[in-house]
Short mmCIF file of C-alpha atoms in Angstrom, two decimals:
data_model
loop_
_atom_site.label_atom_id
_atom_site.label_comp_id
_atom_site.label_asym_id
_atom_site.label_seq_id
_atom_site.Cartn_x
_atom_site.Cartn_y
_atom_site.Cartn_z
CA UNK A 1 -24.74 -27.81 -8.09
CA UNK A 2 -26.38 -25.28 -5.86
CA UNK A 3 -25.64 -21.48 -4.32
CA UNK A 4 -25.07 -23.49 -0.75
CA UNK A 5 -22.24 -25.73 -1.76
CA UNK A 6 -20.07 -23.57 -4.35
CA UNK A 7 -16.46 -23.48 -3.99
CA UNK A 8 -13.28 -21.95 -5.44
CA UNK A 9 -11.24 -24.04 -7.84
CA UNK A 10 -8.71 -26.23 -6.57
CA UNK A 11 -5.38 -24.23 -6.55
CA UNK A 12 -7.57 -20.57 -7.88
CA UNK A 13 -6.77 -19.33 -3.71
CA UNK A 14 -3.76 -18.22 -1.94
CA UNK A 15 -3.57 -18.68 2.09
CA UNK A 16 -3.34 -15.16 3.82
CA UNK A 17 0.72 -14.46 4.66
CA UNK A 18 0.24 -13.74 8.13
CA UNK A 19 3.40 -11.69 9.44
CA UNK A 20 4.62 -10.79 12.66
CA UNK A 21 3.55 -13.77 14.34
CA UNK A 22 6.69 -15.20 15.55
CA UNK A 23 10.04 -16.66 14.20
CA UNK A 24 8.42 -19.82 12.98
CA UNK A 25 6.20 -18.59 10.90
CA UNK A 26 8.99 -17.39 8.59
CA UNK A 27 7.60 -13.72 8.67
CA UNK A 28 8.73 -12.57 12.29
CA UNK A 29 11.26 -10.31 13.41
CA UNK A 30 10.98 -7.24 10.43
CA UNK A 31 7.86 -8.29 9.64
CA UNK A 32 9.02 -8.18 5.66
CA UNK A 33 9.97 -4.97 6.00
CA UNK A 34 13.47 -5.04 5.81
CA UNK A 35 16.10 -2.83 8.59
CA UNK A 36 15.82 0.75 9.02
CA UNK A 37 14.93 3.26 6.79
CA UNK A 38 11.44 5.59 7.25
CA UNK A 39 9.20 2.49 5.24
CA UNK A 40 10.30 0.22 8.24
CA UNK A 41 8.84 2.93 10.88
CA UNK A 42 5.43 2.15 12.01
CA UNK A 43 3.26 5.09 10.89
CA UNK A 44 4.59 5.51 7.48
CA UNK A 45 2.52 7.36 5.12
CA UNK A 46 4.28 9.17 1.87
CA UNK A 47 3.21 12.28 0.72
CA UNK A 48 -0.13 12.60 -1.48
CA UNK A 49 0.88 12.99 -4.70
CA UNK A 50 4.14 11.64 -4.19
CA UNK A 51 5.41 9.75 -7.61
CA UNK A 52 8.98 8.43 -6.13
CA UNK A 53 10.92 11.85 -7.18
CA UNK A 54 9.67 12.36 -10.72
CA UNK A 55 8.07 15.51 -10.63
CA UNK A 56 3.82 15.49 -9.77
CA UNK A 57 1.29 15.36 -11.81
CA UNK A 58 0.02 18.50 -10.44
CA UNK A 59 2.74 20.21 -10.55
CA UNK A 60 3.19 19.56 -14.33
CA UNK A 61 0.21 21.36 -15.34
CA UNK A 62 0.25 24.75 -15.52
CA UNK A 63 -2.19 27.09 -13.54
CA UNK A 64 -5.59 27.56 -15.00
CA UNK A 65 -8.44 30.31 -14.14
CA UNK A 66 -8.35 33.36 -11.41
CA UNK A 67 -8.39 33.48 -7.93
CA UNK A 68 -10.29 36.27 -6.54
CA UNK A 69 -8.66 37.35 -3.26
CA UNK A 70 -12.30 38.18 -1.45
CA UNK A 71 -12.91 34.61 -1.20
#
């Protein structure tokens, strides 16, 4: 055994689900990501911070320390 001819284990990898790529591949049409709804949009980016409508971590915390209004 040598550096040039190592390998994964046999069944260790997973192929790569490629979607949008047609109705044969078994992924076309929504592309997995279901009808409607703002997740299905392209562009879709939630909010930093965002923990699914429990209330943020940084919002939890109080307030620490002073904020001087000159800076």
């Amino acid at each position: 055994m040598s550096l040039n001819n190592l390998k994964p284990a046999e069944g260790s990898t997973k192929s790569r689900k490629r979607i949008a790529r047609g109705q044969g591949s078994g992924h076309g049409g929504t592309a997995t990501r279901g009808h409607k709804g703002a997740k299905s949009r392209s562009g879709y980016k939630s909010k930093i911070g965002f923990e699914g409508g429990q209330m943020p971590l940084y919002r939890r915390l109080p307030k620490r320390g002073f904020n001087s209004i000159k800076k």
